[in-house]
CSV table of C-alpha atoms (C1' of nucleotides) in Angstrom, one decimal:
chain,number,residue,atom,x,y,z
A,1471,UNK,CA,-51.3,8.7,198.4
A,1472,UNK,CA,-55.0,8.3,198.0
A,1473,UNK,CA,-57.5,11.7,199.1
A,1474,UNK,CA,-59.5,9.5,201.9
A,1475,UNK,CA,-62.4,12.7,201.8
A,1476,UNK,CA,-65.3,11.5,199.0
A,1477,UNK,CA,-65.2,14.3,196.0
A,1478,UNK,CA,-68.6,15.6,197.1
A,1479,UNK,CA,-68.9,16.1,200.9
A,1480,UNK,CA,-67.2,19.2,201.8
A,1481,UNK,CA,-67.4,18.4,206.0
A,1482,UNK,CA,-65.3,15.5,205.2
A,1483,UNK,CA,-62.0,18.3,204.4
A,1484,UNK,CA,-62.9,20.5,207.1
A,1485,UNK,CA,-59.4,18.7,208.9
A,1486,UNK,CA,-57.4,20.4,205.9
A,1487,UNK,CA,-58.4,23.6,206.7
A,1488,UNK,CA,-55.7,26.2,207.1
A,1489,UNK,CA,-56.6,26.3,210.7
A,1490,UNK,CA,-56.0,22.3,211.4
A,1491,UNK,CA,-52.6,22.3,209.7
A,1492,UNK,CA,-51.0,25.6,212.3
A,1493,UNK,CA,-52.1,23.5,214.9
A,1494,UNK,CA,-51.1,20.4,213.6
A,1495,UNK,CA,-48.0,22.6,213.0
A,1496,UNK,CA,-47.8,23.8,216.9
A,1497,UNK,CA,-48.7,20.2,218.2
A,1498,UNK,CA,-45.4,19.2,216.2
A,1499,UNK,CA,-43.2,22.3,218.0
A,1500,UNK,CA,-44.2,21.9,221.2
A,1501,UNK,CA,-44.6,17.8,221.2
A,1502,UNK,CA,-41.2,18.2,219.9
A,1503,UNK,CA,-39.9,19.6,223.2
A,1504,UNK,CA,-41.6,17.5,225.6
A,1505,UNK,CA,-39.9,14.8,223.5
A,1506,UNK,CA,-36.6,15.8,224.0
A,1507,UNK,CA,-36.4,17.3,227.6
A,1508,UNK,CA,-36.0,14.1,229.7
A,1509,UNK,CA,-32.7,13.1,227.7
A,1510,UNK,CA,-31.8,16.7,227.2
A,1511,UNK,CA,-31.7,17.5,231.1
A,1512,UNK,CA,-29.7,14.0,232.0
A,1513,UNK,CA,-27.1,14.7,229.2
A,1514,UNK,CA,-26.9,18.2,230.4
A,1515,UNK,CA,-25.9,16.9,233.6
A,1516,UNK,CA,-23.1,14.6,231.9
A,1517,UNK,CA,-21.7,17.0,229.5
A,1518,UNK,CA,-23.7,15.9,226.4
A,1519,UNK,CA,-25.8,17.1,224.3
A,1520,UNK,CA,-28.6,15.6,222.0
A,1521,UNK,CA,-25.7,14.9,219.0
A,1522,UNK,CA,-24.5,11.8,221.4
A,1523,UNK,CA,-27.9,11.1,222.3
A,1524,UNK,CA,-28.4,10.7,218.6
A,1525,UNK,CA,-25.3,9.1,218.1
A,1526,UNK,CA,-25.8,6.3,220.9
A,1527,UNK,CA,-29.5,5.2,219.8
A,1528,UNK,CA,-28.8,4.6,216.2
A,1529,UNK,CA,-25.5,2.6,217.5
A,1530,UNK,CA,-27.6,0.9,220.0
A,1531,UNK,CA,-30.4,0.3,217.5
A,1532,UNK,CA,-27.8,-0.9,215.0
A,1533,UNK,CA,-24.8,-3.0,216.7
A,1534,UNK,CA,-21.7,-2.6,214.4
A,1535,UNK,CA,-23.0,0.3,212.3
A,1536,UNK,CA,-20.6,2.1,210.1
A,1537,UNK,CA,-19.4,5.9,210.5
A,1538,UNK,CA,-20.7,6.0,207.1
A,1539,UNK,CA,-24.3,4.5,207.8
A,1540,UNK,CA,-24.8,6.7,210.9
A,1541,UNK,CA,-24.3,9.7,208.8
A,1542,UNK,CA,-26.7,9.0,206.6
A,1543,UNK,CA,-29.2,8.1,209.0
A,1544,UNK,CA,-28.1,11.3,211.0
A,1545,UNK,CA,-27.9,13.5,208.1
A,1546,UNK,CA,-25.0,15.6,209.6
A,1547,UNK,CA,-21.3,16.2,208.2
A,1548,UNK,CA,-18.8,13.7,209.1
A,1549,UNK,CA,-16.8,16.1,210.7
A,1550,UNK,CA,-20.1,16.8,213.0
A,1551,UNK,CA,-20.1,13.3,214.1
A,1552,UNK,CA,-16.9,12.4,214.0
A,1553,UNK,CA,-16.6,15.6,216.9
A,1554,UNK,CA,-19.4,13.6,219.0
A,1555,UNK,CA,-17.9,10.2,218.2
A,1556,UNK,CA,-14.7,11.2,219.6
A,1557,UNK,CA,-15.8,12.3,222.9
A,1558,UNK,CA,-17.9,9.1,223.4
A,1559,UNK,CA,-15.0,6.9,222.3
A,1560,UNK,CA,-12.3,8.9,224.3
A,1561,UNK,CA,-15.1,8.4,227.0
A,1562,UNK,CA,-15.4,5.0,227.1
A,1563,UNK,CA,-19.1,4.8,225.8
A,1564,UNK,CA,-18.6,3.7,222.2
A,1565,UNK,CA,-16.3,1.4,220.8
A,1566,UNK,CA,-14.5,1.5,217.2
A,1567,UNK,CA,-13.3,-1.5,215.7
A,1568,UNK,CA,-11.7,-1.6,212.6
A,1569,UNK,CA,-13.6,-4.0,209.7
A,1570,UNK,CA,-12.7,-7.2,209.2
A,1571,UNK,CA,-14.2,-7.6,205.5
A,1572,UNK,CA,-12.9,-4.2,204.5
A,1573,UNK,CA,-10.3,-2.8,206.8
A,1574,UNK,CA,-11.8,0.9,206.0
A,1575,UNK,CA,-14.8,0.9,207.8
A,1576,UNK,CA,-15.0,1.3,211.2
A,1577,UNK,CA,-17.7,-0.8,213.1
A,1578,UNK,CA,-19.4,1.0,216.3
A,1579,UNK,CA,-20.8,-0.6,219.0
A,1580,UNK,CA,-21.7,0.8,222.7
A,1581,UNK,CA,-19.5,0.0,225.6
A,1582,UNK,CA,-21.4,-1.6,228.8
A,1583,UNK,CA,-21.0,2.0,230.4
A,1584,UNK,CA,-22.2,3.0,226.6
A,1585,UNK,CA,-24.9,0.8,227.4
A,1586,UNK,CA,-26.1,2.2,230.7
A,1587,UNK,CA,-25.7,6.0,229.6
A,1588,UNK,CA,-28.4,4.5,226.2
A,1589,UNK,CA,-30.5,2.7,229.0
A,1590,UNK,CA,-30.9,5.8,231.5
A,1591,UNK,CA,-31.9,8.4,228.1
A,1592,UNK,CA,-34.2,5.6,226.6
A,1593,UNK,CA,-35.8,5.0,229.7
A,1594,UNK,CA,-36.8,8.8,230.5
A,1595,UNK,CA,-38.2,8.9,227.0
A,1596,UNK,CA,-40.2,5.9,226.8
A,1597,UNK,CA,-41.7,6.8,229.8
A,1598,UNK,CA,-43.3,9.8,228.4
A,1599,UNK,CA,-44.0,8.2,225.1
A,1600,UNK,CA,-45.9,5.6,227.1
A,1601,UNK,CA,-47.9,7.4,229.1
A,1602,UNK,CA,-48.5,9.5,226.3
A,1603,UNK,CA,-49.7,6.1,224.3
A,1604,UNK,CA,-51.6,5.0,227.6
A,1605,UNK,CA,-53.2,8.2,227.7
A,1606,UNK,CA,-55.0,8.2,224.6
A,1607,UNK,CA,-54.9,4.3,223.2
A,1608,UNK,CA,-54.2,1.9,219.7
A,1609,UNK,CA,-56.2,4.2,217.4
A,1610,UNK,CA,-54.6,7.3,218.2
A,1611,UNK,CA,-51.2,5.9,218.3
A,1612,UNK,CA,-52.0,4.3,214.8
A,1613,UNK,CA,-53.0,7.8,213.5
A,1614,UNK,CA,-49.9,9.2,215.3
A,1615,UNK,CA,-47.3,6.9,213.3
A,1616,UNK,CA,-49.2,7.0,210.1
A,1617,UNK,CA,-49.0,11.0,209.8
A,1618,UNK,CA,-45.8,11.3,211.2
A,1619,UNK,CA,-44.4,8.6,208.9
A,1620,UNK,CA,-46.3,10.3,206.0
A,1621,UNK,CA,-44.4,14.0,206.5
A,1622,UNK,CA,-40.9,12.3,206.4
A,1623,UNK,CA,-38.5,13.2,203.9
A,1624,UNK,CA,-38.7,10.2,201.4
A,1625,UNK,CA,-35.0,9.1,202.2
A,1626,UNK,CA,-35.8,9.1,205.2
A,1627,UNK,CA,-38.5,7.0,205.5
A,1628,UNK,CA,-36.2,4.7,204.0
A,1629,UNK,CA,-34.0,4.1,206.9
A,1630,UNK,CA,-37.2,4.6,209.7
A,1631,UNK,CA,-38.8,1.7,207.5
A,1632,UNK,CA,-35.4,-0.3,207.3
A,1633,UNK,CA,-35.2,-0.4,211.0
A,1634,UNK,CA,-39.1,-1.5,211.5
A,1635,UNK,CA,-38.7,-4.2,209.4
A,1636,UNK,CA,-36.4,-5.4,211.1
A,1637,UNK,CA,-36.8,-5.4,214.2
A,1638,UNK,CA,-40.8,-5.2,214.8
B,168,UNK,CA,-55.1,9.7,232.1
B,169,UNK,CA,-57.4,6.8,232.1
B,170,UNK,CA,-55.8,3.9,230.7
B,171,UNK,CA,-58.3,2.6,228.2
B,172,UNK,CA,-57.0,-0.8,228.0
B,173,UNK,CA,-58.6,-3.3,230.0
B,174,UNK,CA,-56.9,-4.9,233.3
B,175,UNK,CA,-57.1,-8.5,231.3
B,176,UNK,CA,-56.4,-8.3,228.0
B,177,UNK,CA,-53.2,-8.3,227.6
B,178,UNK,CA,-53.0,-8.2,223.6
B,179,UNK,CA,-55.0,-4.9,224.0
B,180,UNK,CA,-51.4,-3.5,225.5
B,181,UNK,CA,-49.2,-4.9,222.6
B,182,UNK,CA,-49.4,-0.9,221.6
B,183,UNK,CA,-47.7,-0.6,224.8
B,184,UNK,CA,-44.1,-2.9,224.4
B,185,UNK,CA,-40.6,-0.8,224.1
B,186,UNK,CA,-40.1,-1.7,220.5
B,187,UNK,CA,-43.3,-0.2,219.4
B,188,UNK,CA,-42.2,2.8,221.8
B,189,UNK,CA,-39.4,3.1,220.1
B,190,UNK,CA,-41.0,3.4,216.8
B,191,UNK,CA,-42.6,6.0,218.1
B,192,UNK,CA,-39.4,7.5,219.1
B,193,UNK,CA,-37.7,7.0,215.9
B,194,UNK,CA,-41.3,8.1,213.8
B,195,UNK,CA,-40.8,11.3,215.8
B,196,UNK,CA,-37.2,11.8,215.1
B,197,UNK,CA,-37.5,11.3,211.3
B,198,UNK,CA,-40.8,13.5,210.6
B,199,UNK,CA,-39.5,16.4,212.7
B,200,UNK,CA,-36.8,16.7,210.4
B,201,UNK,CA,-39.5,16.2,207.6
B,202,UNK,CA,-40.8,19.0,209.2
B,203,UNK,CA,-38.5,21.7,209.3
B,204,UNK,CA,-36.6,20.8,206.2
B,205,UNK,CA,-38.5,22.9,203.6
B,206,UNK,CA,-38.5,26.2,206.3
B,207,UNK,CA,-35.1,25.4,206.4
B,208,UNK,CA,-34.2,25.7,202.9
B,209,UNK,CA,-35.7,28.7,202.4
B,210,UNK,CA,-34.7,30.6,205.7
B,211,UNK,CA,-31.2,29.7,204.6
B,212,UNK,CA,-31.0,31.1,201.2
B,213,UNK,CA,-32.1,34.4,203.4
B,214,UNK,CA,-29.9,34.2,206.2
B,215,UNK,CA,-32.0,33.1,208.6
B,216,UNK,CA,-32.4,29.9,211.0
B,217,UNK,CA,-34.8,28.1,213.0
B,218,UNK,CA,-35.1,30.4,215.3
B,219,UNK,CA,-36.2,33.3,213.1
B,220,UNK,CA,-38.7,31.1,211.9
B,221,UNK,CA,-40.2,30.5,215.6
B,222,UNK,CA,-40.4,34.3,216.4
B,223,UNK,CA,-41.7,35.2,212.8
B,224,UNK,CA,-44.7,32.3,213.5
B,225,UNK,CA,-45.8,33.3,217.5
B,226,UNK,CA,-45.7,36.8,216.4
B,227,UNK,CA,-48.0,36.6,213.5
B,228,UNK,CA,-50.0,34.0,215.7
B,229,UNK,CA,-50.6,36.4,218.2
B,230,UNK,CA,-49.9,40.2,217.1
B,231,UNK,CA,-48.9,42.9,219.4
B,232,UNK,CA,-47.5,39.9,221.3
B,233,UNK,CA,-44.9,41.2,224.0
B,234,UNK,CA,-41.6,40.1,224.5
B,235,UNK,CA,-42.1,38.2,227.9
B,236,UNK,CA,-44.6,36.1,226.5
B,237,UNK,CA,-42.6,35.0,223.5
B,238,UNK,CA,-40.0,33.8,225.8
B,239,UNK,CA,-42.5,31.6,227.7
B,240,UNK,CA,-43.8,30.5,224.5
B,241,UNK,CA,-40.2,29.8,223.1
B,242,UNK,CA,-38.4,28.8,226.1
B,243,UNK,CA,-35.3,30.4,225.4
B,244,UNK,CA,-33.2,33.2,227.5
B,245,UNK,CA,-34.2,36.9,226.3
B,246,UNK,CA,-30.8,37.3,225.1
B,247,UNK,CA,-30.5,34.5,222.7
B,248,UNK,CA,-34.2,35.7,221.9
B,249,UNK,CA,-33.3,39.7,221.5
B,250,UNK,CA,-30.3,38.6,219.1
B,251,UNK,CA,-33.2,37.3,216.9
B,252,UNK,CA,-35.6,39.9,217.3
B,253,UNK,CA,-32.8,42.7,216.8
B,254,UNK,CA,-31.7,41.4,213.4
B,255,UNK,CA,-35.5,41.0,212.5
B,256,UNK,CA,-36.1,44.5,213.4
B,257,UNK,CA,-33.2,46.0,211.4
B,258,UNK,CA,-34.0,43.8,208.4
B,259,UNK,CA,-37.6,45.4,208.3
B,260,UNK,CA,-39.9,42.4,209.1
B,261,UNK,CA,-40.8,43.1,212.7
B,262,UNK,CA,-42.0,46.3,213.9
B,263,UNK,CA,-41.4,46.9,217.9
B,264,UNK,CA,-44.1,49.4,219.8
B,265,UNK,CA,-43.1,51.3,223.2
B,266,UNK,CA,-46.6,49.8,225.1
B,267,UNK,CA,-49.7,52.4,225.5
B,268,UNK,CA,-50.5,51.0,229.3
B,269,UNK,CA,-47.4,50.2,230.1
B,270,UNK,CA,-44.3,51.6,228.4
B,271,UNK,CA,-41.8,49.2,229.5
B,272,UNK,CA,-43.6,46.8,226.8
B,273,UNK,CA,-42.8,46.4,223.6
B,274,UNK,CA,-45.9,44.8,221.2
B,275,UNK,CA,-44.5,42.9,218.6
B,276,UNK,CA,-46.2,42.9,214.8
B,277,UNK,CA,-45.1,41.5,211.1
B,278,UNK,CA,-44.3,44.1,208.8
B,279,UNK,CA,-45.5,43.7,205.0
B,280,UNK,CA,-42.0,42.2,204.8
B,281,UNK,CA,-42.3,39.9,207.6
B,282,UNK,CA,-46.0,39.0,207.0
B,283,UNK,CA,-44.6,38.1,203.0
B,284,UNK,CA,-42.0,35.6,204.9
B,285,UNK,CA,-44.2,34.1,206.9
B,286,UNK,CA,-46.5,33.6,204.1
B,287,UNK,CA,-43.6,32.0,202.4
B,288,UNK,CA,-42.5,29.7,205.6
B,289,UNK,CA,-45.9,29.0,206.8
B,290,UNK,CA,-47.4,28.1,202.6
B,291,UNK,CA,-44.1,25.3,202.7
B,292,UNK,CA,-44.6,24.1,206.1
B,293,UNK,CA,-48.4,23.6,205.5
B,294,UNK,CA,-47.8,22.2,202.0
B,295,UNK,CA,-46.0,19.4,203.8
B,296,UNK,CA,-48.6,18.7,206.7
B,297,UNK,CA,-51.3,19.0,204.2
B,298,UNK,CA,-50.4,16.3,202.0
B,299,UNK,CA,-49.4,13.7,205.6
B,300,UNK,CA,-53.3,14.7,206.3
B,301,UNK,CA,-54.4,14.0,203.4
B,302,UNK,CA,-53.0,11.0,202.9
B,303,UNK,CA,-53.6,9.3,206.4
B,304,UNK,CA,-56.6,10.9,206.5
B,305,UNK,CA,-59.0,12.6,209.4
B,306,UNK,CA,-59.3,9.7,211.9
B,307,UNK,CA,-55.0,9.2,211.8
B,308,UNK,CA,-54.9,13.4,212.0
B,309,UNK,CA,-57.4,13.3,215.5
B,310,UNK,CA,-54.9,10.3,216.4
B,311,UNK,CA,-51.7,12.5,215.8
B,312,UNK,CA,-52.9,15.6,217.5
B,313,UNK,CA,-54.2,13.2,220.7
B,314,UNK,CA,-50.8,11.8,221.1
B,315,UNK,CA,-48.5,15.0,220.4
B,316,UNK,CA,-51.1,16.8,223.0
B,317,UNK,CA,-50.1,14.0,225.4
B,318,UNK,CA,-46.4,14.2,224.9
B,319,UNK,CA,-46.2,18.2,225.9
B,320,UNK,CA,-45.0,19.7,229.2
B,321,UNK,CA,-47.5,20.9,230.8
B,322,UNK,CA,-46.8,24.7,230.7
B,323,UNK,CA,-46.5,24.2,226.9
B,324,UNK,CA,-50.2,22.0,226.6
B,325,UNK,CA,-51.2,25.6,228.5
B,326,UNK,CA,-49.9,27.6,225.5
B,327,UNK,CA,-51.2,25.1,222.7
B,328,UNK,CA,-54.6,25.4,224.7
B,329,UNK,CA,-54.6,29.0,224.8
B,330,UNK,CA,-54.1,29.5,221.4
B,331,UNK,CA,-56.3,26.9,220.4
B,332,UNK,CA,-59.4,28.0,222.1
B,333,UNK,CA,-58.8,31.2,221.0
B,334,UNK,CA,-58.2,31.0,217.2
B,335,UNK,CA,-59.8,27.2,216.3
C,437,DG,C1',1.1,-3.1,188.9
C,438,DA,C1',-0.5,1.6,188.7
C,439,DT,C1',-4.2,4.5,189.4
C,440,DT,C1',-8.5,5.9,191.1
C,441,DT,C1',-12.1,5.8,194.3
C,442,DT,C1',-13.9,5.1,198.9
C,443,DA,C1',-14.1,5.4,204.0
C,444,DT,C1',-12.4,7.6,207.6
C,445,DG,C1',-10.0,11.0,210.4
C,446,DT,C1',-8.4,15.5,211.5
C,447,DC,C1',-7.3,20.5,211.4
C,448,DA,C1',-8.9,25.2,210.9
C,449,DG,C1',-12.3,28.4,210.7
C,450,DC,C1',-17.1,30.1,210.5
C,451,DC,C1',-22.2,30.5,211.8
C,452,DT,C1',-26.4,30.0,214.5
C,453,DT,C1',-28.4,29.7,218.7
C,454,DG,C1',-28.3,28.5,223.1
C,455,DT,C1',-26.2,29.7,227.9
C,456,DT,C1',-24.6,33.1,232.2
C,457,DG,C1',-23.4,37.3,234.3
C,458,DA,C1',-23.4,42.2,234.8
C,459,DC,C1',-25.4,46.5,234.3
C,460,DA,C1',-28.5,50.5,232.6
C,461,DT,C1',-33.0,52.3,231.8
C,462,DT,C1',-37.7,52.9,232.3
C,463,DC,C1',-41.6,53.0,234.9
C,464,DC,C1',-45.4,50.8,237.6
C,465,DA,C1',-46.8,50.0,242.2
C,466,DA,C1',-46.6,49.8,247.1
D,615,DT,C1',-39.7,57.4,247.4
D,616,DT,C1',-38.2,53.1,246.8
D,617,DG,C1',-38.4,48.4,245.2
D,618,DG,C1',-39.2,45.5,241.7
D,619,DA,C1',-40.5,44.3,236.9
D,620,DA,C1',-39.8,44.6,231.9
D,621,DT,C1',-36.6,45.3,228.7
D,622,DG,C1',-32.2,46.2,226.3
D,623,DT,C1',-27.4,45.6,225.8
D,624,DC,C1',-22.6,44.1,226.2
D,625,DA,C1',-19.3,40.4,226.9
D,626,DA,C1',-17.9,35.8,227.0
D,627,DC,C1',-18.6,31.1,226.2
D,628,DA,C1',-20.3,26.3,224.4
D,629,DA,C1',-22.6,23.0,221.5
D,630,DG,C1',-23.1,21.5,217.2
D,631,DG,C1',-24.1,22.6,212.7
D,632,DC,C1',-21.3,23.9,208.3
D,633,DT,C1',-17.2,24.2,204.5
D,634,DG,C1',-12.7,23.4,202.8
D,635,DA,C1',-8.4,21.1,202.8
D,636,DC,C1',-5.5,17.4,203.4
D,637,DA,C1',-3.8,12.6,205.1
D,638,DT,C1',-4.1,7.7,205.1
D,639,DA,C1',-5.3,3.2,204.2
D,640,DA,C1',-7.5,0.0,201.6
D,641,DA,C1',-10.5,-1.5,198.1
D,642,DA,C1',-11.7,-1.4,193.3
D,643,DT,C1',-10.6,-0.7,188.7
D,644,DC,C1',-8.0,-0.1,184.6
DNA sequence: GATTTTATGTCAGCCTTGTTGACATTCCAA
DNA sequence: TTGGAATGTCAACAAGGCTGACATAAAATC
């Protein structure tokens, strides 16, 4: 919200330069792919893709979640994730039980096989964030979240913000 | 590499516990989507995806590019890369070049056309970043770029490098 | 009580973008 | 001259987005 950079020195926007922001653009691209190839090559080698990865975090990180909620937070059709909630419930890694306060809603909640399948992926990808955090400390981890939760759609900052709260 | 917190303290490594890791994991998830959503919406009023907009940006990044390095920059097969290519050739924005030393090469280059896209793409992208800068200001932005550096694959961190040292 | 709205599921079909495999061409280099 | 590298192209396939249409059950509203 607030410009940081005094009005008068002109050194203190040299990180808005056109320059900065491609590679703050490339960082995001290839970051972006480092952050997804752990869990990308173990579901390849169990038939999934990064929909069910999706999928099986937000379930995990929200026990007894709605179809409806996880679409928003997913920000796919229903069809889309009805098509990966299918396989993991024909699978065994999800399971749907229908609401008790109203009998429409379907509540999702991970299987213990569910569980270990969320364990193994969330495992390989902490590991990198970690030693990604290690690597370079608080501070920069700070900056890290800060920008990353500034260039969020606004909607979305909603549910990331929903989740911190409560839980952290 | 060097872990910067000390062997003691352990609130110095509170930075370090899985739910701030998967913060990070969730902060990542939400702001790439941030990221590509205003590409997105214009590359699909023109019939384009994601993956026009990845060629379009390398190639103007590094002009009379060839084709292997694009797919080692883009990690993709060259036939899920020529399909792009192919329809951005016929549509005008990319010119292809038979090579001068060696004629098996073909050196890629924007068009007026394409260079006008990528104007278009690269104005929205920035627009976005600019304003996450901006707001979290220089010391979160060194943070940011620290942490996504960390989080590449190696072979990648060798392509950001390159085209870092050469251009910032 | 009847009607409308909501939540979900499902079927069919389309698109982009990734994959593999096979094969042709061109041409540099040993 | 022959082998291999760089590229192009064709075919087939899969994941995972999308839209549209329709069914069902249940909640909400009139």
């Amino acid at each position: 919200m607030a410009d940081r950079s005094g009005p008068q020195g002109n050194e203190t926007l040299l990180f808005l330069t056109d320059e900065h922001l491609r590679k703050g653009i490339e960082a995001m691209f290839f970051a972006y792919r480092g952050f997804t190839a752990d869990p990308d090559r173990i579901l390849g080698e169990k038939g999934y893709g990064r929909a069910h990865h999706r999928a099986i975090h937000f379930i995990k990180r929200t026990p007894g979640t709605t179809v409806n909620n996880l679409l928003s937070i997913l920000g796919v059709t229903k069809q889309s994730l009805n098509r990966v909630l299918r396989t993991l419930i024909d699978d065994g890694l999800v399971q749907s039980e229908v609401g008790t306060r109203d009998k429409r809603e379907r509540h999702l909640n991970l299987t213990e096989t569910g569980l270990e399948l969320e364990r193994e992926l969330s495992n390989a990808q902490r590991d990198r964030m970690r030693t990604a955090f290690r690597q370079t400390g608080p501070e920069a981890v700070a900056g890290f979240r800060q920008v990353l939760e500034a260039m969020m759609d606004s909607d979305m900052r909603r549910h990331y913000a929903r989740l911190k709260d409560a839980e952290v």
